[in-house]
Structure formats: structure tokens, C-alpha cells
Amino acid sequence: MKRIILSLVVTMLCLVPVMASAAGKVISVSQFVEHPALDAVLKGTQDYFRDNKLDVTFNVHNAQANMATTVQIAAQIMGEQPDLVIAIATPSAQACAQKIHGTPILATAVTDHVGAGLVKSMEHPGGNVSGTSDMLPVARQLDLIREFHPGIKTLGVIYNSGEANSVTLVKLLKAACDAAGIKLEEATVLNSAGIYQAAKSLVGRAEAIFLPTDNTVISALESVVKVCRQNKLPLYAADNDSVERGTIAALAFDYYKLGYQTGAMAKRILFDGADVSTMPVESLQELSLHVNLKAAEAMGVTVPESVLSRAEKVIK
Amino acid sequence: MTWYAFYGALEQGFVYGLLVLGVYLTFRVLDFPDLTVDGSLPLGAAVSSVAITAGINPYLSLLMAMGAGFLAGMVTGILNTKFKILHLLASILTMIALYSINIRIMGKPNLTLLGTDTVLDSVSNLGLPPHMSAPLLFACFCAVAVVALVWFLHTELGLTLLATGDNAQMITAQGVNTHTVIIFGVGLSNALAALSGALVAQNQGAADVNMGVGTIVAGLASVIVGETLFGCRSVARAMIAAILGSVAYRLAIALALGLKLGSFSFTPSDLNLITAILVIAALVSPQLKSRFRK
């Protein structure tokens, strides 16, 4: 018994990582889960420093979608005593904001920094947290759908009601639809198993379907595509990867660019002496339009010339 | 591992230790595998954070969370005893129902507590740095819970609870209604899970509807690791072992997070694998030891 405990303690002591005394700056990263968009954010941030030849060491931690682990990662980061913390996605950002004080934190891939309690206001964060928001320009996305379907009266949306970001986005979408005189038909899912049924429930109820950047829905996008092809129901997404996978079009921003922009903010704090508490939360304004002609044909939609001419990428 | 990471693991071990006590009650004492905790942990978090944002005292919010958790456990118990639904299924039904209920309670899937008063503020005045005061506070909660449970299990109702898990038939023959005992026991277990969830939310700065995912796995792993490492000869010892098991489980995760072996480095996606291996090592080591003795 005692020997087991002793051997455990000894093992732990042997594994104590020796902190490398790097001359450059140290950035600790707390990422919530491995996911293409979130991975792209991290890559964008790291590439910013590489491209600008700045000496920065990254300590990357990933909670594998476990909230208890986000808190332990925050403790781990305190031990690393970095010059700056980058928290990717809401749960990681909240855990870091709660536990880490005195070190600047940039929260990225968070939709609503104010709603998540990370900052006092988007313009004046006030504490040690600022960052970049992945708030979607839903009004401009709705405009795109209306360009395809000029007199559209009902729009369907599928999302997981347990994802905070999706709930925020759908609330904004509803406001935009109300303003445009469109009825929003909502179908909510609990997990990826319910998505096929949710998509089917919108057949006959909606003239087109829009998918926000919902982790649950996008992970099982193919089942929605199938239903939409079978029923000639036009399908639009909020991210460009989904266009490749079978939606008609998306007006989206690039998570890699969001990470790159976060890198630029981090550089201003680390090397130019900027104060995080006075740095407004930034968001990307630059959007790219992707169109999938094959999907449009399968869902019985003609792509307007105006859309086609300004598309950044057309999949034939 | 740095001291911060060590204290972080203690803090997580103790704050989830209350949940592990609940899991011990159902899983070991009542012989009732209860998955309700995946829903009652976020239920406690939801009730507590809604109460706190409404201006209610954080300590009072803990009692409200426990009450809600107790009711949730009672539902599982009633489904099982009165309606003859298999315990696993009954608890899964309550768990998935709680998902919707928790979103209803909070009004949205994530409710932030950043910048509000929590129970942690009461210990921050002691002068200890925050990374030490949180584990201390949660250890106190665990100590109180263990003392209360040991006392309770020596009362008449408590003894019936112990006996029900051992031999329900004998208890029924004695003229005791096992239904009431099971409903109460599962309720008590979920009250502890909800208390744990309320403290977790106050500690990590937000209640989130998805925070309960995998709770039962962590709970069972902690109970079993605790039994293996620290023994379970008496009820009191088994409960202390369960809490220490919870700490050991979190230490294993902290270790996995900080692991670097020379030029070979693990990627973040290896975390789950490393944690599983460390827990398995704890489970297997006593068997190996007894084999060496032979």
C-alpha cells in the first residue's frame, strides 16, 4: 500500500517537465476540442508569428471537450507562467478567465464575448481578456439566400439547442428574418443521430434551409444534404467546408484568418506594449463566397449570375 | 508537474469528490448503477447559477441545487421501483429529460458566473492565494459530507439503506419497504452530484448544459481507483478512499497534460489514451503485486 503511493509519487516527480528558459515570449494555448475550425484558428495564430519571424514558444493544451479538464488546463497554464494566454472556444475561455488573472488572455472562436461574461463590452473589455469573435454576419447571409430566392416566405434552420453559440446565432437570424418578413422554422437536435429526422421535419415547412456553424449539425451534414436532394429543398451553410460537402452556397469567413488576426493582436500585446484591457474585441469583416453548382442542380436551384460573378470559388 | 497543476488537480479531485461520494452510494451501497448524475450535475450547476444571478446568496444556492438534485434522483428511483423500469434505463430517461430541463432553467445553454460572488469569495479573504484556497474549501465540503454520511449510515434509515444493497429480499422479509429506501438513496446520491455541479460551475465561472457529459465515467473510475489504492474495509474508509480516488484520477489527468518524454512528445489528442492507461495502471498494480508475492 505505502509502496504503491511512494512509487506513484516518485513517478510523478520524475515526470516534472523542466521549464525551458526561452529568450522569446511564451504563449500558452487552451483549446476546447480538436475540430477543423478550431485547429485552423490555432494554425493561423502560430503562422502569424512564423511569418513575421517573431520568437515565440507555444504550449498547446487541448481539453478533448471535457469541461473539468479546461479548469485543470488553466491550472497547468498558471504553472507555465506564460506572457500571454490564447483560449479557443467558449468553455476554455471561461475557465481561463475565471482562474488566470494578471496575464493577458485572448479568447478566440467565441461568438459572444459579452454574453459569455468574458468582457464588460466589446469596445472596452476592462479586464485581462479581449480577443476575436466568430460572430457570423447572419444578415448578410440572409441577403445571399434572398438573392437566390427573391420572394422567400419561410426559411428552415437546424441547430443544437445545447450549443450556446448556435442559440445566439439563431436569435440574431430570427431578428433578421422578422425584419425581412420571413418566417423562421426551427428544428432542434440533441445529437448527430437526430439530424436526419430534423431535416425531414422541415420538408414542406420551409422553402430553403440554412445551417449555422453548429458543431453537431455540421459534423453530420451529409444526412441533411441527402434529405434536401431527395426533396429538392435548397440548402445553404455558413461555412465554406460545407459547400464542398454538398450545400449550394455559403458566405463565410475563414477560421484560419481569424487565428491570424488573433496572432496580430497577441503581437501588439507582447511586442508593442498594448494594454489588453483597452483593446476592443475584433471580428472579421472579410467574407468569402463559395458556390457548388452540382448541389444547386441537385436541389433544383439556378444560381443567379450576380452571385456567380462574385464567387471566390465555384465547385462544378 | 508544477505546483499550480498539482493544486489544480486537488481542487478538481475534491470538487468532483462530492459527486464520487454520490456514485459510491448508488453503485456500491445500493447496487444501483445510476446514470442520472450526467444530468443532475449540470442541474445543480443550472439551479445554483440562476439563483446566484438572481441575487441569492451563493451558499443558499447550494442548498437549492441539492434539493433539485434530490428530486431528480427521486424520479429515477420512482421509475425504477414503482414502474418497474430497469435501473439503467430509468436513469437514462431522467438524464435525457434533464438536458431539456436544464436549458429551460437557465434559459440558454451557457450561463456565465464570471464577475459574480461565489462561495470561493468567502475563502479568498483568508489571505491564501486563490490556487490554494479553492482546494482547501472543497476539501472541507468533502470532509463535512463524509462525516454527515457516516453519521447517517449509522441511523436506522442508513442501516436499512446498507442492508437493502446487500440483500433486498431479507429486508423485505423484515417488513421494510425497500422502495422508499431506494428512492431516498438515489435522491441522496443525486443531491450530492448536484452539489458538486453547483460548486464546479462556481469554480469554473459558468454553468453549461454539456458539462455533465462523461460524469458517470469519471465517477466510477474514481470509486474503483480509490478502492484499489486505499481499500474499502469500512464504510468510512471506503468513502474517504472514494474521494482520494477522485483526487488520484485528476492527478492522472494533470500528469497526462504535462507529459513530455525527451524528444518524443505527445499530441493533445493523446490525452484520453494516457489518462486511460494511468487509470488502468492503478487498477492492475495491486494484482501484479499479489502475484509477485506468490
XYZ file of C-alpha atoms in Angstrom:
610
model
C 0.000 0.000 0.000
C 2.592 2.542 1.122
C 4.911 1.342 -1.578
C 2.285 1.980 -4.246
C 1.781 5.553 -3.097
C 5.519 6.062 -2.843
C 6.100 4.707 -6.326
C 3.307 6.908 -7.695
C 4.873 9.988 -6.106
C 8.305 9.087 -7.441
C 6.898 8.550 -10.927
C 5.260 11.955 -10.800
C 8.429 13.675 -9.655
C 10.362 12.023 -12.490
C 7.892 13.407 -14.980
C 8.126 17.023 -13.801
C 8.727 18.877 -17.039
C 11.796 21.061 -16.983
C 10.736 24.545 -17.957
C 12.883 25.674 -20.841
C 14.131 29.203 -20.278
C 13.421 30.580 -23.718
C 14.679 34.013 -24.635
C 11.483 34.784 -26.576
C 7.930 35.133 -25.419
C 5.804 32.209 -24.247
C 2.183 31.774 -25.278
C 0.034 29.095 -23.626
C -2.966 27.871 -25.563
C -6.099 26.271 -24.099
C -8.177 24.738 -26.886
C -11.533 23.134 -26.085
C -11.615 20.337 -28.640
C -9.891 19.181 -31.816
C -12.107 20.339 -34.641
C -11.190 21.598 -38.154
C -12.306 25.195 -37.492
C -10.638 25.430 -34.084
C -7.466 23.764 -35.365
C -7.413 26.335 -38.186
C -7.598 29.148 -35.631
C -4.574 27.769 -33.802
C -2.643 27.289 -37.031
C -3.463 30.841 -38.146
C -2.194 32.246 -34.850
C 1.023 30.244 -34.982
C 1.587 31.127 -38.635
C 1.313 34.839 -37.880
C 4.357 34.614 -35.620
C 6.217 32.350 -38.024
C 5.548 34.673 -40.979
C 6.717 37.693 -39.001
C 9.768 35.832 -37.676
C 8.965 36.570 -34.040
C 10.491 34.370 -31.353
C 7.513 32.784 -29.606
C 7.149 29.382 -27.917
C 3.689 27.798 -27.856
C 2.454 25.450 -25.111
C -0.681 23.884 -26.562
C -3.275 22.112 -24.406
C -6.480 20.501 -25.577
C -9.364 19.598 -23.236
C -10.868 16.993 -25.587
C -14.291 18.578 -24.997
C -14.165 17.887 -21.255
C -15.112 20.898 -19.122
C -13.403 19.588 -15.994
C -10.192 19.384 -17.986
C -10.492 23.035 -19.091
C -10.110 24.054 -15.439
C -7.110 21.765 -14.980
C -5.549 23.215 -18.118
C -5.985 26.688 -16.638
C -4.030 25.488 -13.577
C -1.400 23.960 -15.844
C -1.042 27.274 -17.671
C -0.596 29.196 -14.416
C 2.381 26.947 -13.734
C 3.859 27.692 -17.132
C 3.746 31.431 -16.354
C 3.320 32.460 -19.993
C 3.423 36.026 -21.282
C 0.036 35.590 -22.911
C -2.811 33.060 -22.975
C -4.892 32.198 -26.010
C -8.175 30.424 -25.248
C -10.008 28.814 -28.150
C -13.809 28.350 -27.827
C -16.175 29.482 -25.070
C -15.740 26.842 -22.308
C -11.939 27.133 -22.387
C -12.165 30.931 -22.413
C -14.479 30.960 -19.395
C -12.245 28.626 -17.396
C -9.142 30.705 -18.192
C -10.913 33.982 -17.396
C -12.069 32.587 -14.043
C -8.688 31.213 -12.981
C -5.962 33.293 -14.628
C -5.529 36.886 -13.504
C -2.760 39.302 -14.319
C -1.813 37.609 -17.597
C -3.455 38.893 -20.786
C -5.911 36.414 -22.326
C -7.133 36.478 -25.914
C -10.360 34.494 -26.285
C -10.956 33.467 -29.875
C -13.583 31.433 -31.741
C -16.041 32.763 -29.179
C -19.258 34.182 -30.650
C -20.483 36.408 -27.871
C -17.759 37.669 -25.515
C -20.215 39.798 -23.528
C -22.824 37.044 -23.158
C -20.121 34.620 -22.039
C -19.099 37.086 -19.342
C -15.556 37.426 -20.689
C -15.576 41.199 -21.259
C -17.639 44.121 -19.989
C -18.274 45.374 -23.518
C -16.904 44.581 -26.955
C -15.337 48.073 -27.257
C -13.944 48.340 -23.717
C -13.109 44.880 -22.314
C -11.977 46.370 -18.977
C -10.172 43.291 -17.633
C -7.370 40.990 -18.743
C -9.488 39.400 -21.509
C -10.071 40.516 -25.086
C -9.940 38.547 -28.332
C -11.591 37.866 -31.645
C -15.208 36.905 -32.242
C -16.546 34.428 -34.778
C -19.935 36.126 -34.780
C -21.482 35.376 -38.152
C -22.879 38.188 -40.249
C -26.309 36.468 -40.378
C -27.997 39.464 -42.001
C -25.601 39.345 -44.956
C -26.046 35.574 -45.179
C -29.802 36.031 -45.267
C -29.328 38.585 -48.061
C -27.469 35.959 -50.065
C -30.316 33.458 -49.657
C -32.805 36.127 -50.762
C -30.709 36.735 -53.845
C -31.247 33.073 -54.743
C -34.903 33.091 -53.700
C -36.378 36.601 -54.150
C -39.884 36.231 -52.589
C -38.928 33.605 -49.958
C -41.504 33.421 -47.161
C -40.269 30.562 -44.944
C -36.703 29.609 -44.028
C -35.744 26.495 -42.086
C -32.821 26.255 -39.652
C -31.356 23.194 -37.911
C -29.240 23.556 -34.778
C -28.372 22.013 -31.431
C -30.229 23.913 -28.706
C -27.440 22.947 -26.298
C -24.748 24.900 -28.154
C -24.531 28.412 -26.756
C -23.081 29.873 -29.958
C -25.863 28.414 -32.118
C -28.583 29.702 -29.833
C -27.113 33.207 -30.066
C -26.873 32.986 -33.859
C -30.418 31.692 -34.312
C -31.715 34.531 -32.144
C -29.966 37.010 -34.470
C -31.191 35.145 -37.542
C -34.747 35.310 -36.217
C -34.475 39.072 -35.800
C -33.114 39.411 -39.353
C -35.903 37.207 -40.719
C -38.558 39.179 -38.851
C -37.225 42.368 -40.373
C -37.383 40.827 -43.854
C -40.887 39.382 -43.362
C -39.659 35.787 -43.439
C -40.984 33.091 -41.117
C -38.177 31.105 -39.456
C -38.948 27.402 -38.968
C -36.663 25.931 -36.301
C -35.700 22.278 -35.973
C -33.519 21.470 -32.959
C -31.420 18.385 -32.380
C -29.748 16.919 -29.280
C -27.062 14.927 -31.077
C -25.982 13.935 -34.567
C -28.362 10.953 -34.559
C -31.415 13.222 -34.690
C -30.319 15.325 -37.657
C -31.814 13.206 -40.457
C -35.213 13.393 -38.799
C -34.889 17.103 -38.099
C -34.109 17.764 -41.771
C -37.114 15.693 -42.826
C -39.368 17.617 -40.479
C -38.596 20.788 -42.427
C -39.751 19.335 -45.760
C -42.941 21.160 -46.706
C -42.493 23.614 -43.830
C -39.642 25.627 -45.342
C -38.673 26.791 -48.823
C -34.965 26.599 -48.042
C -32.713 25.524 -45.167
C -29.852 27.470 -43.598
C -27.297 25.811 -41.334
C -25.359 27.965 -38.868
C -21.869 26.919 -37.728
C -23.307 24.357 -35.319
C -20.780 21.685 -34.366
C -23.375 18.926 -34.017
C -25.185 19.621 -37.284
C -22.123 20.285 -39.421
C -20.494 17.053 -38.221
C -23.414 15.111 -39.743
C -24.045 17.422 -42.691
C -24.385 14.586 -45.215
C -27.727 13.439 -43.811
C -29.183 16.928 -44.332
C -27.765 17.034 -47.886
C -29.443 13.709 -48.606
C -32.862 14.889 -47.450
C -32.502 18.142 -49.403
C -31.505 16.384 -52.622
C -34.426 13.958 -52.351
C -36.931 16.724 -51.786
C -35.427 19.470 -53.997
C -35.044 21.607 -50.886
C -32.291 24.234 -51.295
C -29.627 24.065 -48.571
C -27.250 26.870 -47.538
C -24.492 26.869 -44.939
C -22.466 29.404 -43.005
C -19.047 27.851 -43.619
C -17.130 27.074 -46.792
C -16.202 23.472 -45.956
C -19.903 22.622 -46.077
C -20.169 23.908 -49.673
C -17.608 21.335 -50.689
C -19.655 18.702 -48.865
C -22.865 19.481 -50.731
C -24.603 22.724 -49.790
C -25.403 25.243 -52.546
C -23.519 28.261 -51.263
C -22.026 29.920 -48.215
C -20.939 33.422 -47.378
C -18.378 32.635 -44.738
C -15.210 33.707 -43.117
C -12.061 31.766 -42.738
C -11.163 30.490 -39.257
C -7.523 30.491 -40.310
C -7.758 34.237 -40.930
C -9.451 34.659 -37.549
C -6.448 32.956 -35.964
C -4.063 35.102 -37.988
C -5.846 38.227 -36.736
C -5.631 36.888 -33.159
C -1.892 36.467 -33.724
C -1.658 40.125 -34.732
C -3.459 41.160 -31.518
C -1.108 38.964 -29.483
C 1.888 40.589 -31.155
C 0.653 44.074 -30.225
C 0.397 42.984 -26.583
C 3.678 41.056 -26.426
C 5.966 43.237 -28.524
C 4.330 46.695 -28.786
C 3.199 47.038 -25.171
C -0.523 47.322 -25.926
C -2.874 47.036 -22.925
C -5.349 44.171 -23.283
C -7.995 45.913 -21.160
C -8.356 48.714 -23.735
C -8.228 46.548 -26.873
C -11.710 46.084 -28.381
C -12.832 42.561 -29.289
C -12.240 42.217 -33.030
C -14.214 40.350 -35.663
C -13.569 39.508 -39.292
C -15.347 41.625 -41.877
C -13.753 39.987 -44.892
C -16.049 37.243 -46.190
C -15.622 34.752 -48.977
C -18.391 33.353 -51.161
C -18.270 29.725 -52.282
C -20.817 28.159 -54.648
C -21.458 24.495 -55.532
C -23.139 24.198 -58.966
C -23.672 20.449 -58.695
C -25.515 20.841 -55.405
C -27.602 23.678 -56.860
C -28.665 21.481 -59.753
C -29.489 18.537 -57.485
C -31.676 20.781 -55.332
C -33.371 22.422 -58.312
C -31.886 25.894 -57.967
C -30.451 28.180 -60.671
C -27.528 30.179 -59.436
C -28.062 33.876 -60.194
C -25.429 35.471 -62.462
C -24.797 38.192 -59.865
C -23.791 35.547 -57.317
C -21.731 33.517 -59.756
C -19.727 36.524 -60.943
C -18.501 37.475 -57.465
C -17.978 33.945 -56.105
C -14.462 33.344 -54.854
C -14.703 29.632 -55.571
C -17.122 27.744 -57.814
C -17.376 23.946 -57.487
C -18.533 22.353 -60.749
C 4.049 18.852 -12.857
C 4.075 22.352 -11.435
C 2.585 23.261 -8.049
C -0.221 25.106 -9.828
C -1.098 21.961 -11.763
C -0.885 19.929 -8.538
C -3.255 22.246 -6.668
C -5.478 22.328 -9.757
C -5.748 18.540 -9.638
C -6.516 18.622 -5.885
C -9.195 21.226 -6.496
C -10.845 19.172 -9.247
C -10.449 15.975 -7.241
C -12.228 17.411 -4.212
C -14.936 19.311 -6.083
C -15.836 16.153 -8.006
C -15.258 14.149 -4.807
C -18.786 15.027 -3.678
C -20.117 13.515 -6.891
C -17.939 10.450 -6.344
C -19.493 10.027 -2.881
C -22.885 10.031 -4.572
C -21.749 7.477 -7.143
C -20.344 5.346 -4.306
C -23.739 5.440 -2.556
C -25.670 4.166 -5.564
C -23.075 1.978 -7.254
C -21.574 0.258 -4.204
C -24.049 0.675 -1.320
C -27.344 0.336 -3.193
C -26.012 -1.747 -6.084
C -27.899 0.622 -8.409
C -25.881 1.806 -11.450
C -27.228 5.344 -11.811
C -26.604 7.431 -14.930
C -28.835 10.266 -13.691
C -25.680 12.048 -12.477
C -24.802 13.061 -16.060
C -27.928 15.220 -15.852
C -28.085 16.079 -12.163
C -24.555 17.536 -12.080
C -25.454 20.238 -14.661
C -28.865 20.533 -12.945
C -27.119 21.600 -9.756
C -24.952 23.990 -11.764
C -28.013 25.441 -13.508
C -30.064 25.948 -10.336
C -27.148 27.433 -8.443
C -26.096 29.849 -11.186
C -29.650 31.016 -11.894
C -30.077 31.623 -8.162
C -26.777 33.498 -7.892
C -27.510 35.704 -10.902
C -30.903 36.447 -9.290
C -29.027 37.789 -6.266
C -29.413 34.835 -3.891
C -26.551 34.019 -1.504
C -24.146 31.501 -3.116
C -24.296 29.165 -0.087
C -28.087 29.211 -0.141
C -27.942 28.400 -3.858
C -26.047 25.218 -2.970
C -28.960 24.038 -0.827
C -31.380 24.794 -3.661
C -29.179 22.821 -6.055
C -29.147 19.877 -3.654
C -32.919 19.978 -3.401
C -33.261 19.906 -7.184
C -30.772 17.045 -7.440
C -32.653 15.118 -4.771
C -35.899 15.454 -6.738
C -34.176 14.299 -9.948
C -32.844 11.220 -8.147
C -36.281 10.530 -6.701
C -37.729 10.492 -10.226
C -35.215 7.814 -11.242
C -35.952 5.867 -8.060
C -39.719 6.045 -8.586
C -39.435 4.997 -12.248
C -37.375 2.019 -11.136
C -39.331 0.863 -8.076
C -42.937 1.867 -8.740
C -42.995 1.423 -12.523
C -40.570 -1.498 -12.745
C -38.297 0.178 -15.292
C -34.766 -1.268 -15.317
C -32.453 0.949 -13.228
C -30.094 1.760 -16.127
C -32.969 2.715 -18.406
C -34.797 4.662 -15.681
C -31.684 6.726 -15.001
C -31.015 7.323 -18.717
C -34.590 8.575 -19.132
C -34.205 11.038 -16.271
C -30.798 12.091 -17.601
C -32.032 12.975 -21.106
C -35.094 14.717 -19.691
C -32.798 16.822 -17.510
C -30.935 18.060 -20.604
C -34.051 19.896 -21.771
C -34.994 20.929 -18.246
C -31.544 22.393 -17.619
C -31.787 24.584 -20.733
C -35.248 25.659 -19.527
C -33.883 26.568 -16.098
C -31.007 28.627 -17.473
C -32.956 29.995 -20.444
C -29.924 29.267 -22.619
C -27.244 26.570 -22.816
C -24.467 28.520 -21.093
C -24.884 30.842 -18.121
C -21.817 32.780 -17.065
C -20.863 33.447 -13.448
C -17.762 35.487 -14.275
C -17.711 38.593 -12.114
C -20.404 37.438 -9.667
C -19.981 36.473 -5.998
C -19.402 32.776 -5.379
C -18.595 30.613 -2.367
C -14.944 30.975 -3.347
C -15.024 34.660 -2.362
C -15.567 33.661 1.270
C -12.196 31.879 1.390
C -10.308 34.401 -0.728
C -10.364 36.718 2.326
C -8.260 34.252 4.310
C -5.128 35.548 2.646
C -4.287 32.335 0.815
C -3.563 32.567 -2.908
C -6.599 31.501 -4.977
C -4.983 28.348 -6.330
C -4.656 27.088 -2.735
C -7.884 28.375 -1.222
C -10.161 26.580 -3.720
C -8.835 23.061 -2.978
C -8.978 23.834 0.751
C -12.620 24.911 0.552
C -13.652 21.884 -1.497
C -11.743 19.544 0.834
C -13.776 20.999 3.709
C -17.000 20.308 1.802
C -15.863 16.707 1.284
C -14.951 16.289 4.962
C -18.354 17.581 6.082
C -20.096 15.319 3.554
C -18.181 12.238 4.727
C -18.886 12.934 8.410
C -22.585 13.545 7.672
C -22.856 10.392 5.572
C -21.088 8.209 8.143
C -23.447 9.531 10.796
C -26.440 8.973 8.517
C -25.456 5.405 7.607
C -25.468 4.541 11.314
C -29.038 5.729 11.799
C -31.884 3.287 11.370
C -32.674 4.517 7.847
C -28.994 4.396 6.940
C -28.598 0.847 8.162
C -31.644 -0.159 6.120
C -30.022 1.502 3.104
C -26.834 -0.532 3.600
C -28.831 -3.718 4.075
C -31.010 -3.069 1.015
C -27.959 -3.053 -1.216
C -26.661 -6.256 0.408
C -29.828 -8.281 0.402
C -33.095 -6.675 -0.635
C -35.061 -9.872 -0.101
C -34.065 -10.160 3.521
C -35.019 -6.551 4.141
C -38.413 -7.058 2.520
C -38.893 -10.135 4.734
C -38.240 -7.887 7.749
C -41.260 -5.858 6.714
C -39.307 -2.848 5.449
C -40.426 -1.151 2.252
C -37.293 -1.243 0.051
C -38.923 1.085 -2.492
C -38.824 4.043 -0.130
C -35.239 3.252 0.792
C -34.104 3.061 -2.837
C -35.938 6.260 -3.813
C -34.362 8.073 -0.872
C -30.903 6.640 -1.561
C -30.867 7.569 -5.251
C -32.209 11.015 -4.305
C -29.402 11.498 -1.796
C -26.810 10.421 -4.346
C -28.072 12.936 -6.887
C -28.277 15.670 -4.275
C -24.514 15.173 -3.839
C -23.995 15.200 -7.619
C -25.965 18.449 -7.886
C -23.969 19.999 -5.027
C -20.816 19.005 -6.861
C -22.157 20.556 -10.090
C -23.079 23.797 -8.331
C -19.550 24.107 -6.928
C -17.996 23.168 -10.286
C -19.952 25.936 -12.019
C -18.952 28.493 -9.373
C -15.353 27.356 -9.684
C -15.060 27.368 -13.470
C -17.052 30.536 -13.999
C -20.045 29.191 -15.910
C -22.785 26.595 -15.939
C -23.038 24.788 -19.254
C -25.664 22.268 -20.266
C -22.969 19.951 -21.664
C -20.795 19.933 -18.528
C -22.264 16.625 -17.343
C -21.113 14.566 -20.304
C -18.995 11.660 -19.056
C -19.609 12.436 -15.367
C -20.524 8.841 -14.568
C -17.312 7.590 -16.198
C -15.174 9.878 -14.051
C -17.262 8.952 -11.014
C -16.941 5.188 -11.478
C -13.234 5.427 -12.332
C -12.669 7.420 -9.130
C -14.603 4.945 -6.958
C -12.697 1.979 -8.370
C -9.265 3.635 -8.316
C -9.972 4.707 -4.724
C -10.903 1.180 -3.659
C -7.808 -0.255 -5.290
C -5.349 2.254 -3.881
C -6.817 2.967 -0.472
C -9.024 -0.007 0.490
C -12.677 -0.270 1.488
C -12.827 -2.241 4.725
C -15.330 0.006 6.494
C -17.924 2.402 5.113
C -15.990 5.431 6.371
C -12.761 4.168 4.875
C -14.475 3.373 1.561
C -15.858 6.903 1.366
C -12.507 8.530 2.127
C -10.968 6.189 -0.445
C -13.567 7.297 -2.995
C -12.606 10.953 -2.519
C -8.895 10.149 -2.660
C -9.657 8.108 -5.762
C -11.183 11.210 -7.299
C -8.000 13.150 -6.493
C -5.842 10.365 -7.964
C -7.949 10.379 -11.144
C -7.456 14.139 -11.583
C -3.755 13.841 -10.810
C -3.549 11.288 -13.607
C -5.100 13.818 -15.991
C -2.788 16.600 -14.794
C 0.122 14.280 -15.364
C -1.097 13.431 -18.854
C -1.465 17.139 -19.655
C 2.117 17.925 -18.682
C 3.745 14.810 -20.057
C 6.885 15.278 -22.129
C 9.338 12.423 -22.562
C 12.565 13.633 -24.141
C 12.287 14.304 -27.850
C 9.077 12.295 -28.111
C 6.138 14.494 -27.330
C 2.507 13.530 -27.056
C -0.105 15.395 -29.037
C -3.150 16.828 -27.256
C -5.365 14.120 -28.747
C -3.418 11.504 -26.781
C -4.814 12.883 -23.515
C -7.714 10.430 -23.258
C -5.481 7.465 -24.033
C -2.835 8.464 -21.487
C -5.487 9.039 -18.829
C -6.986 5.612 -19.518
C -3.565 3.959 -19.296
C -2.747 5.672 -15.999
C -6.084 4.604 -14.511
C -5.595 1.045 -15.768
C -2.137 1.018 -14.194
C -3.688 1.950 -10.849
C -6.241 -0.832 -11.250
C -3.767 -3.506 -12.243
C -0.898 -2.748 -9.853
C -2.390 -4.493 -6.755
C -2.968 -7.679 -8.762
C 0.609 -7.618 -10.019
C 1.855 -7.041 -6.505
C -0.031 -10.021 -5.084
C 1.302 -12.169 -7.928
C 4.891 -11.136 -7.130
C 4.360 -12.158 -3.503
C 3.395 -15.671 -4.560
